[in-house]
Tab-separated table of C-alpha atoms in Angstrom:
chain	number	residue	atom	x	y	z
A	1208	UNK	CA	48.096	57.072	35.584
A	1209	UNK	CA	45.336	59.673	35.020
A	1210	UNK	CA	45.864	59.521	31.268
A	1211	UNK	CA	45.600	55.750	31.320
A	1212	UNK	CA	42.330	55.892	33.300
A	1213	UNK	CA	40.954	58.504	30.960
A	1214	UNK	CA	41.876	56.446	27.925
A	1215	UNK	CA	40.291	53.335	29.459
A	1216	UNK	CA	37.088	55.274	30.282
A	1217	UNK	CA	36.848	56.567	26.700
A	1218	UNK	CA	37.220	53.012	25.302
A	1219	UNK	CA	34.484	51.675	27.588
A	1220	UNK	CA	32.100	54.475	26.592
A	1221	UNK	CA	32.816	53.829	22.933
A	1222	UNK	CA	32.096	50.101	23.265
A	1223	UNK	CA	28.893	50.743	25.237
A	1224	UNK	CA	27.687	53.204	22.622
A	1225	UNK	CA	28.387	50.732	19.805
A	1226	UNK	CA	26.583	47.898	21.636
A	1227	UNK	CA	23.701	50.198	22.461
A	1228	UNK	CA	23.334	51.280	18.849
A	1229	UNK	CA	23.503	47.671	17.642
A	1230	UNK	CA	20.866	46.505	20.121
A	1231	UNK	CA	18.647	49.470	19.221
A	1232	UNK	CA	18.989	48.635	15.507
A	1233	UNK	CA	18.209	44.960	15.932
A	1234	UNK	CA	15.286	45.384	18.319
A	1235	UNK	CA	11.929	45.799	16.562
A	1236	UNK	CA	10.097	49.052	16.881
A	1237	UNK	CA	6.644	49.089	18.387
A	1238	UNK	CA	5.224	49.031	14.842
A	1239	UNK	CA	7.307	45.968	13.940
A	1240	UNK	CA	6.348	44.241	17.169
A	1241	UNK	CA	2.686	44.883	16.447
A	1242	UNK	CA	3.122	43.552	12.916
A	1243	UNK	CA	4.752	40.357	14.139
A	1244	UNK	CA	2.101	39.860	16.777
A	1245	UNK	CA	-0.537	40.304	14.090
A	1246	UNK	CA	1.172	37.682	11.916
A	1247	UNK	CA	1.336	35.251	14.836
A	1248	UNK	CA	-2.351	35.832	15.493
A	1249	UNK	CA	-3.070	35.099	11.840
A	1250	UNK	CA	-1.121	31.862	12.121
A	1251	UNK	CA	-2.958	30.834	15.254
A	1252	UNK	CA	-6.271	31.577	13.572
A	1253	UNK	CA	-5.647	29.002	10.798
A	1254	UNK	CA	-8.722	27.086	9.658
A	1255	UNK	CA	-10.014	24.729	12.308
A	1256	UNK	CA	-9.865	21.883	9.801
A	1257	UNK	CA	-6.087	22.186	9.476
A	1258	UNK	CA	-5.642	22.384	13.236
A	1259	UNK	CA	-7.819	19.324	13.738
A	1260	UNK	CA	-5.934	17.480	10.982
A	1261	UNK	CA	-2.682	18.113	12.814
A	1262	UNK	CA	-4.007	17.079	16.222
A	1263	UNK	CA	-6.008	14.027	15.141
A	1264	UNK	CA	-4.786	10.517	15.970
A	1265	UNK	CA	-3.190	8.822	12.966
A	1266	UNK	CA	-4.255	5.556	11.350
A	1267	UNK	CA	-2.504	3.720	8.515
A	1268	UNK	CA	-4.259	1.392	6.063
A	1269	UNK	CA	-1.966	-0.828	3.978
A	1270	UNK	CA	-2.337	-2.752	0.732
A	1271	UNK	CA	-0.369	-6.012	0.723
A	1272	UNK	CA	0.853	-6.853	-2.794
A	1273	UNK	CA	2.875	-4.064	-4.366
A	1274	UNK	CA	3.212	-2.259	-1.030
A	1275	UNK	CA	4.200	-4.454	1.927
A	1276	UNK	CA	5.521	-7.222	-0.310
A	1277	UNK	CA	6.180	-7.969	-3.966
A	1278	UNK	CA	6.931	-11.055	-6.034
A	1279	UNK	CA	10.534	-11.982	-6.758
A	1280	UNK	CA	11.270	-12.803	-10.407
A	1281	UNK	CA	14.213	-15.004	-9.465
A	1282	UNK	CA	12.130	-16.972	-6.952
A	1283	UNK	CA	9.319	-17.280	-9.493
A	1284	UNK	CA	11.730	-18.708	-12.063
A	1285	UNK	CA	13.038	-21.177	-9.475
A	1286	UNK	CA	9.461	-22.259	-8.721
A	1287	UNK	CA	8.675	-22.717	-12.426
A	1288	UNK	CA	11.716	-24.947	-12.829
A	1289	UNK	CA	14.579	-25.550	-15.243
A	1290	UNK	CA	12.405	-26.734	-18.133
A	1291	UNK	CA	10.425	-23.508	-18.029
A	1292	UNK	CA	13.695	-21.576	-17.931
A	1293	UNK	CA	15.002	-23.461	-20.976
A	1294	UNK	CA	11.721	-22.789	-22.802
A	1295	UNK	CA	12.093	-19.057	-22.153
A	1296	UNK	CA	15.758	-19.127	-23.165
A	1297	UNK	CA	15.010	-20.845	-26.482
A	1298	UNK	CA	11.807	-18.940	-27.337
A	1299	UNK	CA	12.941	-15.465	-26.302
A	1300	UNK	CA	12.725	-13.661	-22.970
A	1301	UNK	CA	9.303	-12.237	-23.828
A	1302	UNK	CA	7.904	-15.761	-24.191
A	1303	UNK	CA	7.038	-15.900	-20.471
A	1304	UNK	CA	4.862	-12.810	-20.889
A	1305	UNK	CA	3.267	-14.330	-24.001
A	1306	UNK	CA	2.458	-17.496	-22.044
A	1307	UNK	CA	0.898	-15.420	-19.267
A	1308	UNK	CA	-1.239	-13.516	-21.789
A	1309	UNK	CA	-2.364	-16.789	-23.393
A	1310	UNK	CA	-3.243	-18.179	-19.957
A	1311	UNK	CA	-5.386	-15.133	-19.178
A	1312	UNK	CA	-7.024	-15.338	-22.616
A	1313	UNK	CA	-7.984	-18.942	-21.843
A	1314	UNK	CA	-9.327	-17.898	-18.418
A	1315	UNK	CA	-11.413	-15.175	-20.067
A	1316	UNK	CA	-13.282	-17.903	-21.962
A	1317	UNK	CA	-14.589	-19.335	-18.680
A	1318	UNK	CA	-18.025	-17.793	-18.078
A	1319	UNK	CA	-19.377	-16.628	-14.696
A	1320	UNK	CA	-21.708	-19.647	-14.633
A	1321	UNK	CA	-18.745	-21.979	-15.227
A	1322	UNK	CA	-16.878	-20.372	-12.303
A	1323	UNK	CA	-19.635	-21.136	-9.807
A	1324	UNK	CA	-23.400	-20.740	-9.540
A	1325	UNK	CA	-22.941	-18.390	-6.569
A	1326	UNK	CA	-20.500	-16.203	-8.478
A	1327	UNK	CA	-22.805	-16.141	-11.520
A	1328	UNK	CA	-25.569	-14.681	-9.336
A	1329	UNK	CA	-23.402	-11.963	-7.798
A	1330	UNK	CA	-20.558	-11.269	-10.237
A	1331	UNK	CA	-19.480	-7.700	-10.850
A	1332	UNK	CA	-17.125	-6.719	-13.647
A	1333	UNK	CA	-14.715	-4.047	-12.460
A	1334	UNK	CA	-11.166	-3.071	-13.200
A	1335	UNK	CA	-8.195	-3.057	-10.863
A	1336	UNK	CA	-6.461	0.291	-11.372
A	1337	UNK	CA	-6.151	1.099	-15.045
A	1338	UNK	CA	-5.729	-2.491	-16.270
A	1339	UNK	CA	-8.176	-4.589	-18.275
A	1340	UNK	CA	-10.818	-6.492	-16.307
A	1341	UNK	CA	-9.567	-9.690	-14.743
A	1342	UNK	CA	-11.071	-13.030	-15.798
A	1343	UNK	CA	-14.249	-13.951	-13.925
A	1344	UNK	CA	-12.512	-17.013	-12.542
A	1345	UNK	CA	-9.873	-14.831	-10.893
A	1346	UNK	CA	-12.519	-12.550	-9.374
A	1347	UNK	CA	-14.355	-15.585	-7.979
A	1348	UNK	CA	-11.075	-16.865	-6.484
A	1349	UNK	CA	-10.098	-13.504	-4.983
A	1350	UNK	CA	-13.564	-13.153	-3.460
A	1351	UNK	CA	-13.327	-16.518	-1.752
A	1352	UNK	CA	-16.272	-17.911	-3.704
A	1353	UNK	CA	-14.155	-20.648	-5.282
A	1354	UNK	CA	-11.111	-22.358	-3.736
A	1355	UNK	CA	-7.599	-22.473	-5.175
A	1356	UNK	CA	-7.890	-26.177	-6.003
A	1357	UNK	CA	-11.231	-25.661	-7.777
A	1358	UNK	CA	-9.781	-22.711	-9.686
A	1359	UNK	CA	-6.786	-24.732	-10.863
A	1360	UNK	CA	-8.986	-27.646	-11.933
A	1361	UNK	CA	-11.159	-25.363	-14.059
A	1362	UNK	CA	-8.087	-23.750	-15.641
A	1363	UNK	CA	-6.431	-27.088	-16.386
A	1364	UNK	CA	-9.672	-28.373	-17.926
A	1365	UNK	CA	-9.875	-25.240	-20.083
A	1366	UNK	CA	-6.246	-25.694	-21.183
A	1367	UNK	CA	-6.893	-29.330	-22.090
A	1368	UNK	CA	-9.948	-28.277	-24.101
A	1369	UNK	CA	-7.915	-25.891	-26.277
A	1370	UNK	CA	-7.046	-27.198	-29.729
A	1371	UNK	CA	-3.654	-27.038	-31.421
A	1372	UNK	CA	-4.400	-23.710	-33.111
A	1373	UNK	CA	-4.487	-22.051	-29.670
A	1374	UNK	CA	-1.782	-24.061	-27.899
A	1375	UNK	CA	1.140	-24.853	-30.176
A	1376	UNK	CA	2.633	-27.897	-28.488
A	1377	UNK	CA	2.426	-30.314	-25.576
A	1378	UNK	CA	5.321	-28.456	-23.938
A	1379	UNK	CA	3.433	-25.176	-24.112
A	1380	UNK	CA	0.379	-26.874	-22.581
A	1381	UNK	CA	2.549	-28.128	-19.703
A	1382	UNK	CA	4.099	-24.702	-19.153
A	1383	UNK	CA	0.668	-23.022	-19.109
A	1384	UNK	CA	-0.489	-25.392	-16.344
A	1385	UNK	CA	2.761	-24.790	-14.478
A	1386	UNK	CA	2.250	-21.032	-14.684
A	1387	UNK	CA	-1.348	-21.347	-13.510
A	1388	UNK	CA	-0.140	-23.335	-10.510
A	1389	UNK	CA	2.292	-20.574	-9.587
A	1390	UNK	CA	-0.498	-17.978	-9.645
A	1391	UNK	CA	-3.233	-19.912	-7.867
A	1392	UNK	CA	-1.479	-22.411	-5.570
A	1393	UNK	CA	-1.193	-20.586	-2.187
A	1394	UNK	CA	1.989	-22.441	-1.130
A	1395	UNK	CA	3.836	-21.731	-4.394
A	1396	UNK	CA	2.625	-18.144	-4.459
A	1397	UNK	CA	3.748	-17.679	-0.858
A	1398	UNK	CA	7.227	-18.954	-1.745
A	1399	UNK	CA	7.873	-16.158	-4.268
A	1400	UNK	CA	6.745	-13.242	-2.091
A	1401	UNK	CA	9.373	-10.893	-0.662
A	1402	UNK	CA	8.842	-8.245	2.009
A	1403	UNK	CA	9.420	-4.646	0.927
A	1404	UNK	CA	11.893	-3.526	3.576
A	1405	UNK	CA	11.307	0.217	3.043
A	1406	UNK	CA	7.611	-0.230	3.744
A	1407	UNK	CA	8.361	-2.679	6.568
A	1408	UNK	CA	10.536	-0.031	8.220
A	1409	UNK	CA	7.731	2.523	7.944
A	1410	UNK	CA	5.266	0.011	9.408
A	1411	UNK	CA	7.528	-0.482	12.451
A	1412	UNK	CA	7.986	3.271	12.938
A	1413	UNK	CA	4.222	3.739	12.824
A	1414	UNK	CA	3.886	1.022	15.468
A	1415	UNK	CA	6.423	2.853	17.645
A	1416	UNK	CA	4.274	5.980	17.339
A	1417	UNK	CA	1.271	3.916	18.502
A	1418	UNK	CA	-0.586	4.440	15.219
A	1419	UNK	CA	-3.324	1.892	14.636
A	1420	UNK	CA	-2.711	-0.038	11.427
A	1421	UNK	CA	-4.988	-2.051	9.142
A	1422	UNK	CA	-4.796	-4.052	5.913
A	1423	UNK	CA	-7.084	-3.570	2.905
A	1424	UNK	CA	-6.209	-6.028	0.161
A	1425	UNK	CA	-7.145	-8.379	-2.638
A	1426	UNK	CA	-6.025	-11.795	-1.453
A	1427	UNK	CA	-7.685	-15.175	-1.163
A	1428	UNK	CA	-8.247	-16.583	2.326
A	1429	UNK	CA	-5.794	-19.504	2.031
A	1430	UNK	CA	-2.931	-17.230	0.902
A	1431	UNK	CA	-3.699	-14.780	3.710
A	1432	UNK	CA	-3.599	-17.583	6.289
A	1433	UNK	CA	-0.139	-18.584	5.046
A	1434	UNK	CA	1.091	-14.996	5.398
A	1435	UNK	CA	-0.166	-14.765	8.984
A	1436	UNK	CA	1.315	-18.057	10.158
A	1437	UNK	CA	4.655	-18.333	8.318
A	1438	UNK	CA	7.978	-16.529	8.461
A	1439	UNK	CA	9.022	-13.892	7.566
A	1440	UNK	CA	5.592	-12.264	7.250
A	1441	UNK	CA	4.345	-13.557	10.602
A	1442	UNK	CA	7.289	-12.005	12.455
A	1443	UNK	CA	7.450	-8.830	10.391
A	1444	UNK	CA	4.087	-7.576	9.146
A	1445	UNK	CA	1.705	-9.452	11.430
A	1446	UNK	CA	3.727	-8.868	14.559
A	1447	UNK	CA	2.644	-5.224	14.250
A	1448	UNK	CA	-0.764	-5.545	12.580
A	1449	UNK	CA	-3.270	-7.822	14.348
A	1450	UNK	CA	-4.860	-10.397	12.098
A	1451	UNK	CA	-8.339	-9.060	12.862
A	1452	UNK	CA	-7.255	-5.664	11.515
A	1453	UNK	CA	-7.335	-7.064	7.979
A	1454	UNK	CA	-10.159	-6.424	5.524
A	1455	UNK	CA	-9.450	-8.797	2.638
A	1456	UNK	CA	-11.344	-9.843	-0.468
A	1457	UNK	CA	-11.284	-13.565	0.332
A	1458	UNK	CA	-13.127	-13.051	3.614
A	1459	UNK	CA	-15.447	-10.178	2.630
A	1460	UNK	CA	-16.410	-11.602	-0.811
A	1461	UNK	CA	-15.658	-8.238	-2.441
A	1462	UNK	CA	-12.585	-6.846	-4.169
A	1463	UNK	CA	-10.902	-3.566	-3.285
A	1464	UNK	CA	-12.353	-1.614	-6.229
A	1465	UNK	CA	-15.946	-2.312	-5.178
A	1466	UNK	CA	-17.811	0.264	-3.051
A	1467	UNK	CA	-19.073	-2.583	-0.862
A	1468	UNK	CA	-15.478	-3.392	0.128
A	1469	UNK	CA	-14.903	0.180	1.301
A	1470	UNK	CA	-18.067	-0.106	3.374
A	1471	UNK	CA	-16.561	-3.205	5.005
A	1472	UNK	CA	-13.407	-1.206	5.797
A	1473	UNK	CA	-15.385	1.674	7.310
A	1474	UNK	CA	-17.413	-0.777	9.393
A	1475	UNK	CA	-14.217	-2.398	10.689
A	1476	UNK	CA	-12.729	0.980	11.614
A	1477	UNK	CA	-15.965	1.986	13.333
A	1478	UNK	CA	-15.580	-0.983	15.710
A	1479	UNK	CA	-12.451	0.746	17.024
A	1480	UNK	CA	-14.172	4.171	17.081
A	1481	UNK	CA	-12.194	5.291	14.045
A	1482	UNK	CA	-13.413	7.171	10.999
A	1483	UNK	CA	-11.831	9.494	8.407
A	1484	UNK	CA	-13.847	12.331	10.013
A	1485	UNK	CA	-12.234	11.904	13.448
A	1486	UNK	CA	-8.804	10.516	12.530
A	1487	UNK	CA	-6.055	11.179	10.017
A	1488	UNK	CA	-6.373	8.005	7.941
A	1489	UNK	CA	-3.428	7.395	5.617
A	1490	UNK	CA	-4.207	4.941	2.824
A	1491	UNK	CA	-1.114	3.390	1.180
A	1492	UNK	CA	-1.909	1.811	-2.178
A	1493	UNK	CA	-0.335	1.614	-5.634
A	1494	UNK	CA	-3.553	1.573	-7.701
A	1495	UNK	CA	-4.963	4.871	-8.981
A	1496	UNK	CA	-8.599	3.781	-9.007
A	1497	UNK	CA	-8.430	2.568	-5.414
A	1498	UNK	CA	-6.681	5.790	-4.349
A	1499	UNK	CA	-9.452	7.889	-5.929
A	1500	UNK	CA	-12.152	5.861	-4.203
A	1501	UNK	CA	-10.315	6.180	-0.876
A	1502	UNK	CA	-9.980	9.947	-1.242
A	1503	UNK	CA	-13.694	10.287	-1.969
A	1504	UNK	CA	-14.354	8.646	1.404
A	1505	UNK	CA	-12.076	10.938	3.392
A	1506	UNK	CA	-8.864	8.885	3.443
A	1507	UNK	CA	-5.481	10.376	2.512
A	1508	UNK	CA	-4.169	8.238	-0.383
A	1509	UNK	CA	-0.410	7.805	-0.643
A	1510	UNK	CA	1.792	6.031	-3.161
A	1511	UNK	CA	4.378	3.764	-1.497
A	1512	UNK	CA	7.309	5.983	-2.540
A	1513	UNK	CA	5.669	9.064	-0.950
A	1514	UNK	CA	4.343	7.391	2.197
A	1515	UNK	CA	7.356	7.693	4.515
A	1516	UNK	CA	7.838	11.428	3.949
A	1517	UNK	CA	4.110	12.154	4.321
A	1518	UNK	CA	3.461	10.079	7.450
A	1519	UNK	CA	6.652	10.832	9.381
A	1520	UNK	CA	6.786	14.551	8.537
């Protein structure tokens, strides 16, 4: 019995000594503890700007086309009709792009004065992203200076005025007018728009986090009204973003690459006591020039494919 007790006592002592050594090895020395405390102090003394950035309320500004929705090629082809489809099939699949280029070339011949007297007095040539400047007529339409119906009439008149060296056939003339109608008729344009469900999901998650959200976009007033009042956009995008949170070209008479349009956005944010200096303002846009201008004004520009990871980090 004594031998058993002795053996048991020796085992317990051995285990205690092993545990004690292990604990002693794993526990930091006073020097290590001091070092870690110093590192923690260094972390806590990060620049105030970074701390404020982390603690600021978040705001999200959205572009519409190319971000919250895009155009569906299949729906566009359905809108253009079977005859247009047959034309493309017989003239090659790049013929649709050639028709579009010819249409824009014709629109480029329409001078600012021919667009409208008001536009001629205030027009500003500027590029959207890295593309060539848009026709003056399109700028006037986007700025709400000229209506969709007036725009289409001027385009159709310009198409009719083209001689046979520019437009090859009566069919081509018809297809050019058809294509113009798809671009500038708000109802037809609305019919080919499709919500981007990845961005829609992010929009809803931002709403759940109580982030204030705004729209900053090039869109004519009539097309914007259709978005706000018709499914699925009414029940998806505009259920979460109030209509008066939109700063759009058709209402402000500026386009998104003009400094004056950014001033309109800052003024709208100021009404809600928001500014890039007091809030973390994410700016989701797919155009490089707009992103650069936003960054210069204190916004955080994000491409659509990077937005979810950046905002929900």
